[in-house]
Amino acid sequence: MDRMQLTLVAAAALFVAVVLGWGLRWIYELLNPPAPPKPKEDSEWAEYAKACEAQRDEAYDKLEGVERDLTNRLNQAQAELSASMEALGDARRAAQDLEAKVTALKASD
């Protein structure tokens, strides 16, 4: 085997090795796809989720304020109703007393 043949055999062996390596790498990539990229911490969806959470917190705060206000109004209305009922009872008793006095005065005449 002379030098030229030896060079061609070495070149062919290297070419076959490169082609075989490329083919095996292609098969490896087909069998093992790359892992999906990690999501960014402050991606658009994360910002959207944070904004939604902030809106939810604001709505809860507003709801608590409205409930507190309505509870105060209900307590006030119940207190006013109780006071009105007591005053009405007193007025009825006074009216009955006056009616009894008028009846007694008419009877004495």
PDB file of N, CA and C in Angstrom:
ATOM      1  N   MET A   1       0.853  -1.157   0.000  1.00  0.00           N
ATOM      2  CA  MET A   1       0.000   0.000   0.000  1.00  0.00           C
ATOM      3  C   MET A   1       0.905   1.227   0.000  1.00  0.00           C
ATOM      4  N   ASP A   2       0.706   2.065  -0.955  1.00  0.00           N
ATOM      5  CA  ASP A   2       1.553   3.252  -1.021  1.00  0.00           C
ATOM      6  C   ASP A   2       0.911   4.394  -0.235  1.00  0.00           C
ATOM      7  N   ARG A   3       1.556   5.493  -0.240  1.00  0.00           N
ATOM      8  CA  ARG A   3       1.127   6.650   0.550  1.00  0.00           C
ATOM      9  C   ARG A   3      -0.228   7.181   0.113  1.00  0.00           C
ATOM     10  N   MET A   4      -0.485   7.222  -1.123  1.00  0.00           N
ATOM     11  CA  MET A   4      -1.745   7.768  -1.640  1.00  0.00           C
ATOM     12  C   MET A   4      -2.909   6.916  -1.174  1.00  0.00           C
ATOM     13  N   GLN A   5      -2.777   5.621  -1.269  1.00  0.00           N
ATOM     14  CA  GLN A   5      -3.849   4.733  -0.835  1.00  0.00           C
ATOM     15  C   GLN A   5      -4.064   4.846   0.673  1.00  0.00           C
ATOM     16  N   LEU A   6      -2.993   4.948   1.414  1.00  0.00           N
ATOM     17  CA  LEU A   6      -3.096   5.085   2.868  1.00  0.00           C
ATOM     18  C   LEU A   6      -3.797   6.391   3.242  1.00  0.00           C
ATOM     19  N   THR A   7      -3.510   7.450   2.531  1.00  0.00           N
ATOM     20  CA  THR A   7      -4.156   8.734   2.782  1.00  0.00           C
ATOM     21  C   THR A   7      -5.638   8.650   2.459  1.00  0.00           C
ATOM     22  N   LEU A   8      -5.977   7.989   1.324  1.00  0.00           N
ATOM     23  CA  LEU A   8      -7.389   7.857   0.957  1.00  0.00           C
ATOM     24  C   LEU A   8      -8.148   6.994   1.958  1.00  0.00           C
ATOM     25  N   VAL A   9      -7.539   5.942   2.437  1.00  0.00           N
ATOM     26  CA  VAL A   9      -8.197   5.083   3.428  1.00  0.00           C
ATOM     27  C   VAL A   9      -8.401   5.856   4.723  1.00  0.00           C
ATOM     28  N   ALA A  10      -7.399   6.625   5.145  1.00  0.00           N
ATOM     29  CA  ALA A  10      -7.523   7.415   6.374  1.00  0.00           C
ATOM     30  C   ALA A  10      -8.604   8.484   6.204  1.00  0.00           C
ATOM     31  N   ALA A  11      -8.650   9.144   5.035  1.00  0.00           N
ATOM     32  CA  ALA A  11      -9.665  10.171   4.777  1.00  0.00           C
ATOM     33  C   ALA A  11     -11.050   9.550   4.748  1.00  0.00           C
ATOM     34  N   ALA A  12     -11.181   8.381   4.104  1.00  0.00           N
ATOM     35  CA  ALA A  12     -12.477   7.700   4.063  1.00  0.00           C
ATOM     36  C   ALA A  12     -12.914   7.282   5.455  1.00  0.00           C
ATOM     37  N   ALA A  13     -11.977   6.807   6.257  1.00  0.00           N
ATOM     38  CA  ALA A  13     -12.311   6.397   7.627  1.00  0.00           C
ATOM     39  C   ALA A  13     -12.778   7.605   8.442  1.00  0.00           C
ATOM     40  N   LEU A  14     -12.089   8.737   8.281  1.00  0.00           N
ATOM     41  CA  LEU A  14     -12.505   9.940   8.988  1.00  0.00           C
ATOM     42  C   LEU A  14     -13.875  10.426   8.504  1.00  0.00           C
ATOM     43  N   PHE A  15     -14.113  10.349   7.193  1.00  0.00           N
ATOM     44  CA  PHE A  15     -15.405  10.764   6.634  1.00  0.00           C
ATOM     45  C   PHE A  15     -16.518   9.871   7.162  1.00  0.00           C
ATOM     46  N   VAL A  16     -16.281   8.569   7.174  1.00  0.00           N
ATOM     47  CA  VAL A  16     -17.278   7.630   7.702  1.00  0.00           C
ATOM     48  C   VAL A  16     -17.518   7.907   9.185  1.00  0.00           C
ATOM     49  N   ALA A  17     -16.467   8.215   9.939  1.00  0.00           N
ATOM     50  CA  ALA A  17     -16.612   8.507  11.362  1.00  0.00           C
ATOM     51  C   ALA A  17     -17.447   9.774  11.571  1.00  0.00           C
ATOM     52  N   VAL A  18     -17.207  10.790  10.736  1.00  0.00           N
ATOM     53  CA  VAL A  18     -17.983  12.033  10.850  1.00  0.00           C
ATOM     54  C   VAL A  18     -19.448  11.784  10.507  1.00  0.00           C
ATOM     55  N   VAL A  19     -19.712  11.080   9.426  1.00  0.00           N
ATOM     56  CA  VAL A  19     -21.098  10.782   9.020  1.00  0.00           C
ATOM     57  C   VAL A  19     -21.781   9.932  10.074  1.00  0.00           C
ATOM     58  N   LEU A  20     -21.085   8.907  10.579  1.00  0.00           N
ATOM     59  CA  LEU A  20     -21.649   8.050  11.617  1.00  0.00           C
ATOM     60  C   LEU A  20     -21.931   8.853  12.888  1.00  0.00           C
ATOM     61  N   GLY A  21     -21.039   9.740  13.280  1.00  0.00           N
ATOM     62  CA  GLY A  21     -21.249  10.596  14.459  1.00  0.00           C
ATOM     63  C   GLY A  21     -22.436  11.529  14.280  1.00  0.00           C
ATOM     64  N   TRP A  22     -22.540  12.123  13.075  1.00  0.00           N
ATOM     65  CA  TRP A  22     -23.667  13.017  12.806  1.00  0.00           C
ATOM     66  C   TRP A  22     -24.962  12.240  12.853  1.00  0.00           C
ATOM     67  N   GLY A  23     -25.015  11.060  12.276  1.00  0.00           N
ATOM     68  CA  GLY A  23     -26.226  10.226  12.286  1.00  0.00           C
ATOM     69  C   GLY A  23     -26.609   9.802  13.698  1.00  0.00           C
ATOM     70  N   LEU A  24     -25.619   9.391  14.484  1.00  0.00           N
ATOM     71  CA  LEU A  24     -25.920   8.994  15.865  1.00  0.00           C
ATOM     72  C   LEU A  24     -26.401  10.188  16.697  1.00  0.00           C
ATOM     73  N   ARG A  25     -25.835  11.362  16.451  1.00  0.00           N
ATOM     74  CA  ARG A  25     -26.290  12.555  17.170  1.00  0.00           C
ATOM     75  C   ARG A  25     -27.723  12.888  16.788  1.00  0.00           C
ATOM     76  N   TRP A  26     -28.064  12.772  15.526  1.00  0.00           N
ATOM     77  CA  TRP A  26     -29.423  13.030  15.043  1.00  0.00           C
ATOM     78  C   TRP A  26     -30.398  12.056  15.692  1.00  0.00           C
ATOM     79  N   ILE A  27     -30.055  10.795  15.766  1.00  0.00           N
ATOM     80  CA  ILE A  27     -30.902   9.787  16.411  1.00  0.00           C
ATOM     81  C   ILE A  27     -31.041  10.090  17.904  1.00  0.00           C
ATOM     82  N   TYR A  28     -29.957  10.482  18.559  1.00  0.00           N
ATOM     83  CA  TYR A  28     -29.993  10.812  19.985  1.00  0.00           C
ATOM     84  C   TYR A  28     -30.944  11.988  20.249  1.00  0.00           C
ATOM     85  N   GLU A  29     -30.884  13.010  19.402  1.00  0.00           N
ATOM     86  CA  GLU A  29     -31.770  14.163  19.574  1.00  0.00           C
ATOM     87  C   GLU A  29     -33.228  13.788  19.342  1.00  0.00           C
ATOM     88  N   LEU A  30     -33.485  12.867  18.427  1.00  0.00           N
ATOM     89  CA  LEU A  30     -34.860  12.420  18.209  1.00  0.00           C
ATOM     90  C   LEU A  30     -35.398  11.678  19.427  1.00  0.00           C
ATOM     91  N   LEU A  31     -34.554  10.883  20.044  1.00  0.00           N
ATOM     92  CA  LEU A  31     -34.995  10.092  21.193  1.00  0.00           C
ATOM     93  C   LEU A  31     -35.033  10.911  22.476  1.00  0.00           C
ATOM     94  N   ASN A  32     -34.225  11.951  22.582  1.00  0.00           N
ATOM     95  CA  ASN A  32     -34.156  12.784  23.790  1.00  0.00           C
ATOM     96  C   ASN A  32     -34.368  14.246  23.413  1.00  0.00           C
ATOM     97  N   PRO A  33     -35.621  14.687  23.322  1.00  0.00           N
ATOM     98  CA  PRO A  33     -35.839  16.101  22.966  1.00  0.00           C
ATOM     99  C   PRO A  33     -35.352  17.010  24.092  1.00  0.00           C
ATOM    100  N   PRO A  34     -34.995  18.219  23.753  1.00  0.00           N
ATOM    101  CA  PRO A  34     -34.495  19.136  24.791  1.00  0.00           C
ATOM    102  C   PRO A  34     -35.594  19.474  25.798  1.00  0.00           C
ATOM    103  N   ALA A  35     -35.186  19.754  27.019  1.00  0.00           N
ATOM    104  CA  ALA A  35     -36.140  20.119  28.059  1.00  0.00           C
ATOM    105  C   ALA A  35     -36.758  21.473  27.727  1.00  0.00           C
ATOM    106  N   PRO A  36     -38.026  21.675  28.111  1.00  0.00           N
ATOM    107  CA  PRO A  36     -38.630  22.978  27.830  1.00  0.00           C
ATOM    108  C   PRO A  36     -37.948  24.066  28.653  1.00  0.00           C
ATOM    109  N   PRO A  37     -37.870  25.253  28.109  1.00  0.00           N
ATOM    110  CA  PRO A  37     -37.196  26.325  28.854  1.00  0.00           C
ATOM    111  C   PRO A  37     -37.981  26.691  30.107  1.00  0.00           C
ATOM    112  N   LYS A  38     -37.258  27.091  31.132  1.00  0.00           N
ATOM    113  CA  LYS A  38     -37.916  27.503  32.373  1.00  0.00           C
ATOM    114  C   LYS A  38     -38.613  28.839  32.132  1.00  0.00           C
ATOM    115  N   PRO A  39     -39.807  28.997  32.675  1.00  0.00           N
ATOM    116  CA  PRO A  39     -40.495  30.281  32.472  1.00  0.00           C
ATOM    117  C   PRO A  39     -39.798  31.398  33.249  1.00  0.00           C
ATOM    118  N   LYS A  40     -39.887  32.564  32.707  1.00  0.00           N
ATOM    119  CA  LYS A  40     -39.311  33.715  33.382  1.00  0.00           C
ATOM    120  C   LYS A  40     -40.140  34.016  34.622  1.00  0.00           C
ATOM    121  N   GLU A  41     -39.482  34.498  35.659  1.00  0.00           N
ATOM    122  CA  GLU A  41     -40.179  34.777  36.903  1.00  0.00           C
ATOM    123  C   GLU A  41     -41.221  35.870  36.741  1.00  0.00           C
ATOM    124  N   ASP A  42     -40.898  36.910  36.033  1.00  0.00           N
ATOM    125  CA  ASP A  42     -41.826  38.017  35.839  1.00  0.00           C
ATOM    126  C   ASP A  42     -42.305  38.055  34.396  1.00  0.00           C
ATOM    127  N   SER A  43     -42.846  36.944  33.939  1.00  0.00           N
ATOM    128  CA  SER A  43     -43.369  36.905  32.588  1.00  0.00           C
ATOM    129  C   SER A  43     -44.702  37.644  32.554  1.00  0.00           C
ATOM    130  N   GLU A  44     -45.285  37.729  31.399  1.00  0.00           N
ATOM    131  CA  GLU A  44     -46.566  38.421  31.248  1.00  0.00           C
ATOM    132  C   GLU A  44     -47.648  37.755  32.081  1.00  0.00           C
ATOM    133  N   TRP A  45     -47.643  36.435  32.110  1.00  0.00           N
ATOM    134  CA  TRP A  45     -48.668  35.717  32.880  1.00  0.00           C
ATOM    135  C   TRP A  45     -48.492  35.957  34.364  1.00  0.00           C
ATOM    136  N   ALA A  46     -47.255  36.035  34.830  1.00  0.00           N
ATOM    137  CA  ALA A  46     -47.020  36.288  36.249  1.00  0.00           C
ATOM    138  C   ALA A  46     -47.487  37.696  36.611  1.00  0.00           C
ATOM    139  N   GLU A  47     -47.205  38.658  35.747  1.00  0.00           N
ATOM    140  CA  GLU A  47     -47.662  40.021  36.000  1.00  0.00           C
ATOM    141  C   GLU A  47     -49.183  40.087  35.990  1.00  0.00           C
ATOM    142  N   TYR A  48     -49.805  39.368  35.057  1.00  0.00           N
ATOM    143  CA  TYR A  48     -51.268  39.331  34.985  1.00  0.00           C
ATOM    144  C   TYR A  48     -51.849  38.706  36.255  1.00  0.00           C
ATOM    145  N   ALA A  49     -51.224  37.627  36.714  1.00  0.00           N
ATOM    146  CA  ALA A  49     -51.697  36.969  37.934  1.00  0.00           C
ATOM    147  C   ALA A  49     -51.552  37.901  39.135  1.00  0.00           C
ATOM    148  N   LYS A  50     -50.441  38.619  39.215  1.00  0.00           N
ATOM    149  CA  LYS A  50     -50.246  39.554  40.322  1.00  0.00           C
ATOM    150  C   LYS A  50     -51.280  40.670  40.272  1.00  0.00           C
ATOM    151  N   ALA A  51     -51.583  41.161  39.071  1.00  0.00           N
ATOM    152  CA  ALA A  51     -52.588  42.221  38.938  1.00  0.00           C
ATOM    153  C   ALA A  51     -53.966  41.700  39.355  1.00  0.00           C
ATOM    154  N   CYS A  52     -54.281  40.471  38.969  1.00  0.00           N
ATOM    155  CA  CYS A  52     -55.572  39.886  39.360  1.00  0.00           C
ATOM    156  C   CYS A  52     -55.651  39.702  40.870  1.00  0.00           C
ATOM    157  N   GLU A  53     -54.565  39.284  41.482  1.00  0.00           N
ATOM    158  CA  GLU A  53     -54.554  39.132  42.938  1.00  0.00           C
ATOM    159  C   GLU A  53     -54.733  40.483  43.622  1.00  0.00           C
ATOM    160  N   ALA A  54     -54.119  41.518  43.077  1.00  0.00           N
ATOM    161  CA  ALA A  54     -54.270  42.855  43.655  1.00  0.00           C
ATOM    162  C   ALA A  54     -55.721  43.322  43.541  1.00  0.00           C
ATOM    163  N   GLN A  55     -56.362  43.080  42.381  1.00  0.00           N
ATOM    164  CA  GLN A  55     -57.766  43.439  42.210  1.00  0.00           C
ATOM    165  C   GLN A  55     -58.642  42.665  43.173  1.00  0.00           C
ATOM    166  N   ARG A  56     -58.336  41.382  43.372  1.00  0.00           N
ATOM    167  CA  ARG A  56     -59.110  40.562  44.306  1.00  0.00           C
ATOM    168  C   ARG A  56     -58.986  41.109  45.725  1.00  0.00           C
ATOM    169  N   ASP A  57     -57.758  41.478  46.121  1.00  0.00           N
ATOM    170  CA  ASP A  57     -57.546  42.023  47.457  1.00  0.00           C
ATOM    171  C   ASP A  57     -58.303  43.340  47.639  1.00  0.00           C
ATOM    172  N   GLU A  58     -58.289  44.180  46.598  1.00  0.00           N
ATOM    173  CA  GLU A  58     -59.031  45.439  46.670  1.00  0.00           C
ATOM    174  C   GLU A  58     -60.525  45.175  46.800  1.00  0.00           C
ATOM    175  N   ALA A  59     -61.024  44.193  46.058  1.00  0.00           N
ATOM    176  CA  ALA A  59     -62.455  43.862  46.128  1.00  0.00           C
ATOM    177  C   ALA A  59     -62.814  43.340  47.519  1.00  0.00           C
ATOM    178  N   TYR A  60     -61.953  42.508  48.109  1.00  0.00           N
ATOM    179  CA  TYR A  60     -62.214  42.018  49.470  1.00  0.00           C
ATOM    180  C   TYR A  60     -62.219  43.174  50.470  1.00  0.00           C
ATOM    181  N   ASP A  61     -61.273  44.101  50.327  1.00  0.00           N
ATOM    182  CA  ASP A  61     -61.228  45.251  51.229  1.00  0.00           C
ATOM    183  C   ASP A  61     -62.491  46.098  51.086  1.00  0.00           C
ATOM    184  N   LYS A  62     -62.910  46.311  49.834  1.00  0.00           N
ATOM    185  CA  LYS A  62     -64.124  47.097  49.599  1.00  0.00           C
ATOM    186  C   LYS A  62     -65.340  46.375  50.165  1.00  0.00           C
ATOM    187  N   LEU A  63     -65.399  45.071  49.986  1.00  0.00           N
ATOM    188  CA  LEU A  63     -66.507  44.279  50.529  1.00  0.00           C
ATOM    189  C   LEU A  63     -66.557  44.377  52.046  1.00  0.00           C
ATOM    190  N   GLU A  64     -65.407  44.273  52.697  1.00  0.00           N
ATOM    191  CA  GLU A  64     -65.369  44.395  54.158  1.00  0.00           C
ATOM    192  C   GLU A  64     -65.845  45.775  54.600  1.00  0.00           C
ATOM    193  N   GLY A  65     -65.454  46.822  53.878  1.00  0.00           N
ATOM    194  CA  GLY A  65     -65.903  48.177  54.209  1.00  0.00           C
ATOM    195  C   GLY A  65     -67.408  48.312  54.050  1.00  0.00           C
ATOM    196  N   VAL A  66     -67.953  47.766  52.962  1.00  0.00           N
ATOM    197  CA  VAL A  66     -69.395  47.841  52.730  1.00  0.00           C
ATOM    198  C   VAL A  66     -70.137  47.054  53.810  1.00  0.00           C
ATOM    199  N   GLU A  67     -69.653  45.876  54.155  1.00  0.00           N
ATOM    200  CA  GLU A  67     -70.298  45.082  55.199  1.00  0.00           C
ATOM    201  C   GLU A  67     -70.266  45.817  56.537  1.00  0.00           C
ATOM    202  N   ARG A  68     -69.136  46.432  56.853  1.00  0.00           N
ATOM    203  CA  ARG A  68     -69.011  47.180  58.100  1.00  0.00           C
ATOM    204  C   ARG A  68     -69.998  48.342  58.116  1.00  0.00           C
ATOM    205  N   ASP A  69     -70.107  49.077  56.981  1.00  0.00           N
ATOM    206  CA  ASP A  69     -71.026  50.203  56.884  1.00  0.00           C
ATOM    207  C   ASP A  69     -72.474  49.743  57.027  1.00  0.00           C
ATOM    208  N   LEU A  70     -72.827  48.669  56.330  1.00  0.00           N
ATOM    209  CA  LEU A  70     -74.199  48.176  56.407  1.00  0.00           C
ATOM    210  C   LEU A  70     -74.534  47.634  57.789  1.00  0.00           C
ATOM    211  N   THR A  71     -73.572  47.009  58.449  1.00  0.00           N
ATOM    212  CA  THR A  71     -73.801  46.526  59.812  1.00  0.00           C
ATOM    213  C   THR A  71     -74.044  47.699  60.750  1.00  0.00           C
ATOM    214  N   ASN A  72     -73.266  48.762  60.585  1.00  0.00           N
ATOM    215  CA  ASN A  72     -73.472  49.961  61.412  1.00  0.00           C
ATOM    216  C   ASN A  72     -74.853  50.565  61.154  1.00  0.00           C
ATOM    217  N   ARG A  73     -75.247  50.648  59.887  1.00  0.00           N
ATOM    218  CA  ARG A  73     -76.568  51.205  59.555  1.00  0.00           C
ATOM    219  C   ARG A  73     -77.687  50.338  60.134  1.00  0.00           C
ATOM    220  N   LEU A  74     -77.523  49.008  60.045  1.00  0.00           N
ATOM    221  CA  LEU A  74     -78.534  48.105  60.593  1.00  0.00           C
ATOM    222  C   LEU A  74     -78.644  48.264  62.106  1.00  0.00           C
ATOM    223  N   ASN A  75     -77.519  48.372  62.784  1.00  0.00           N
ATOM    224  CA  ASN A  75     -77.544  48.568  64.234  1.00  0.00           C
ATOM    225  C   ASN A  75     -78.219  49.888  64.595  1.00  0.00           C
ATOM    226  N   GLN A  76     -77.927  50.933  63.815  1.00  0.00           N
ATOM    227  CA  GLN A  76     -78.569  52.230  64.051  1.00  0.00           C
ATOM    228  C   GLN A  76     -80.070  52.131  63.830  1.00  0.00           C
ATOM    229  N   ALA A  77     -80.482  51.484  62.751  1.00  0.00           N
ATOM    230  CA  ALA A  77     -81.908  51.351  62.452  1.00  0.00           C
ATOM    231  C   ALA A  77     -82.613  50.549  63.537  1.00  0.00           C
ATOM    232  N   GLN A  78     -81.977  49.490  64.023  1.00  0.00           N
ATOM    233  CA  GLN A  78     -82.587  48.709  65.096  1.00  0.00           C
ATOM    234  C   GLN A  78     -82.694  49.524  66.373  1.00  0.00           C
ATOM    235  N   ALA A  79     -81.697  50.326  66.679  1.00  0.00           N
ATOM    236  CA  ALA A  79     -81.755  51.178  67.869  1.00  0.00           C
ATOM    237  C   ALA A  79     -82.866  52.213  67.734  1.00  0.00           C
ATOM    238  N   GLU A  80     -82.979  52.818  66.539  1.00  0.00           N
ATOM    239  CA  GLU A  80     -84.046  53.793  66.306  1.00  0.00           C
ATOM    240  C   GLU A  80     -85.414  53.134  66.402  1.00  0.00           C
ATOM    241  N   LEU A  81     -85.552  51.921  65.856  1.00  0.00           N
ATOM    242  CA  LEU A  81     -86.819  51.197  65.929  1.00  0.00           C
ATOM    243  C   LEU A  81     -87.185  50.907  67.381  1.00  0.00           C
ATOM    244  N   SER A  82     -86.213  50.466  68.140  1.00  0.00           N
ATOM    245  CA  SER A  82     -86.461  50.169  69.556  1.00  0.00           C
ATOM    246  C   SER A  82     -86.897  51.434  70.295  1.00  0.00           C
ATOM    247  N   ALA A  83     -86.209  52.548  70.047  1.00  0.00           N
ATOM    248  CA  ALA A  83     -86.575  53.807  70.693  1.00  0.00           C
ATOM    249  C   ALA A  83     -87.961  54.255  70.249  1.00  0.00           C
ATOM    250  N   SER A  84     -88.272  54.101  68.966  1.00  0.00           N
ATOM    251  CA  SER A  84     -89.589  54.488  68.462  1.00  0.00           C
ATOM    252  C   SER A  84     -90.687  53.634  69.083  1.00  0.00           C
ATOM    253  N   MET A  85     -90.440  52.334  69.203  1.00  0.00           N
ATOM    254  CA  MET A  85     -91.447  51.454  69.800  1.00  0.00           C
ATOM    255  C   MET A  85     -91.673  51.812  71.269  1.00  0.00           C
ATOM    256  N   GLU A  86     -90.622  52.149  72.004  1.00  0.00           N
ATOM    257  CA  GLU A  86     -90.775  52.567  73.404  1.00  0.00           C
ATOM    258  C   GLU A  86     -91.577  53.861  73.488  1.00  0.00           C
ATOM    259  N   ALA A  87     -91.258  54.827  72.592  1.00  0.00           N
ATOM    260  CA  ALA A  87     -91.983  56.094  72.594  1.00  0.00           C
ATOM    261  C   ALA A  87     -93.451  55.873  72.227  1.00  0.00           C
ATOM    262  N   LEU A  88     -93.715  54.999  71.278  1.00  0.00           N
ATOM    263  CA  LEU A  88     -95.094  54.694  70.889  1.00  0.00           C
ATOM    264  C   LEU A  88     -95.845  54.037  72.048  1.00  0.00           C
ATOM    265  N   GLY A  89     -95.187  53.134  72.735  1.00  0.00           N
ATOM    266  CA  GLY A  89     -95.814  52.500  73.903  1.00  0.00           C
ATOM    267  C   GLY A  89     -96.141  53.531  74.977  1.00  0.00           C
ATOM    268  N   ASP A  90     -95.196  54.448  75.218  1.00  0.00           N
ATOM    269  CA  ASP A  90     -95.440  55.504  76.207  1.00  0.00           C
ATOM    270  C   ASP A  90     -96.609  56.390  75.769  1.00  0.00           C
ATOM    271  N   ALA A  91     -96.670  56.725  74.468  1.00  0.00           N
ATOM    272  CA  ALA A  91     -97.753  57.565  73.960  1.00  0.00           C
ATOM    273  C   ALA A  91     -99.100  56.853  74.088  1.00  0.00           C
ATOM    274  N   ARG A  92     -99.163  55.558  73.836  1.00  0.00           N
ATOM    275  CA  ARG A  92    -100.414  54.806  73.978  1.00  0.00           C
ATOM    276  C   ARG A  92    -100.859  54.772  75.439  1.00  0.00           C
ATOM    277  N   ARG A  93     -99.890  54.548  76.332  1.00  0.00           N
ATOM    278  CA  ARG A  93    -100.246  54.527  77.754  1.00  0.00           C
ATOM    279  C   ARG A  93    -100.753  55.899  78.203  1.00  0.00           C
ATOM    280  N   ALA A  94    -100.083  56.959  77.704  1.00  0.00           N
ATOM    281  CA  ALA A  94    -100.537  58.313  78.058  1.00  0.00           C
ATOM    282  C   ALA A  94    -101.929  58.570  77.489  1.00  0.00           C
ATOM    283  N   ALA A  95    -102.170  58.116  76.257  1.00  0.00           N
ATOM    284  CA  ALA A  95    -103.488  58.299  75.642  1.00  0.00           C
ATOM    285  C   ALA A  95    -104.546  57.527  76.418  1.00  0.00           C
ATOM    286  N   GLN A  96    -104.239  56.322  76.868  1.00  0.00           N
ATOM    287  CA  GLN A  96    -105.192  55.539  77.659  1.00  0.00           C
ATOM    288  C   GLN A  96    -105.468  56.227  79.001  1.00  0.00           C
ATOM    289  N   ASP A  97    -104.434  56.778  79.616  1.00  0.00           N
ATOM    290  CA  ASP A  97    -104.635  57.489  80.874  1.00  0.00           C
ATOM    291  C   ASP A  97    -105.534  58.705  80.671  1.00  0.00           C
ATOM    292  N   LEU A  98    -105.259  59.472  79.592  1.00  0.00           N
ATOM    293  CA  LEU A  98    -106.090  60.645  79.312  1.00  0.00           C
ATOM    294  C   LEU A  98    -107.522  60.235  79.000  1.00  0.00           C
ATOM    295  N   GLU A  99    -107.682  59.152  78.265  1.00  0.00           N
ATOM    296  CA  GLU A  99    -109.039  58.666  77.937  1.00  0.00           C
ATOM    297  C   GLU A  99    -109.769  58.238  79.201  1.00  0.00           C
ATOM    298  N   ALA A 100    -109.045  57.604  80.105  1.00  0.00           N
ATOM    299  CA  ALA A 100    -109.675  57.203  81.374  1.00  0.00           C
ATOM    300  C   ALA A 100    -110.072  58.421  82.189  1.00  0.00           C
ATOM    301  N   LYS A 101    -109.229  59.469  82.210  1.00  0.00           N
ATOM    302  CA  LYS A 101    -109.555  60.688  82.948  1.00  0.00           C
ATOM    303  C   LYS A 101    -110.770  61.381  82.342  1.00  0.00           C
ATOM    304  N   VAL A 102    -110.809  61.427  80.982  1.00  0.00           N
ATOM    305  CA  VAL A 102    -111.956  62.061  80.306  1.00  0.00           C
ATOM    306  C   VAL A 102    -113.230  61.274  80.634  1.00  0.00           C
ATOM    307  N   THR A 103    -113.150  59.970  80.612  1.00  0.00           N
ATOM    308  CA  THR A 103    -114.329  59.140  80.925  1.00  0.00           C
ATOM    309  C   THR A 103    -114.759  59.374  82.379  1.00  0.00           C
ATOM    310  N   ALA A 104    -113.796  59.499  83.260  1.00  0.00           N
ATOM    311  CA  ALA A 104    -114.105  59.732  84.673  1.00  0.00           C
ATOM    312  C   ALA A 104    -114.742  61.120  84.864  1.00  0.00           C
ATOM    313  N   LEU A 105    -114.253  62.118  84.139  1.00  0.00           N
ATOM    314  CA  LEU A 105    -114.829  63.455  84.229  1.00  0.00           C
ATOM    315  C   LEU A 105    -116.240  63.487  83.671  1.00  0.00           C
ATOM    316  N   LYS A 106    -116.492  62.758  82.586  1.00  0.00           N
ATOM    317  CA  LYS A 106    -117.837  62.720  82.011  1.00  0.00           C
ATOM    318  C   LYS A 106    -118.798  62.006  82.950  1.00  0.00           C
ATOM    319  N   ALA A 107    -118.273  61.000  83.612  1.00  0.00           N
ATOM    320  CA  ALA A 107    -119.133  60.228  84.547  1.00  0.00           C
ATOM    321  C   ALA A 107    -119.449  61.046  85.778  1.00  0.00           C
ATOM    322  N   SER A 108    -118.573  61.920  86.223  1.00  0.00           N
ATOM    323  CA  SER A 108    -118.832  62.713  87.421  1.00  0.00           C
ATOM    324  C   SER A 108    -119.759  63.859  87.141  1.00  0.00           C
ATOM    325  N   ASP A 109    -119.898  64.236  85.946  1.00  0.00           N
ATOM    326  CA  ASP A 109    -120.817  65.344  85.627  1.00  0.00           C
ATOM    327  C   ASP A 109    -122.191  64.864  85.626  1.00  0.00           C
TER     328      ASP A 109
END
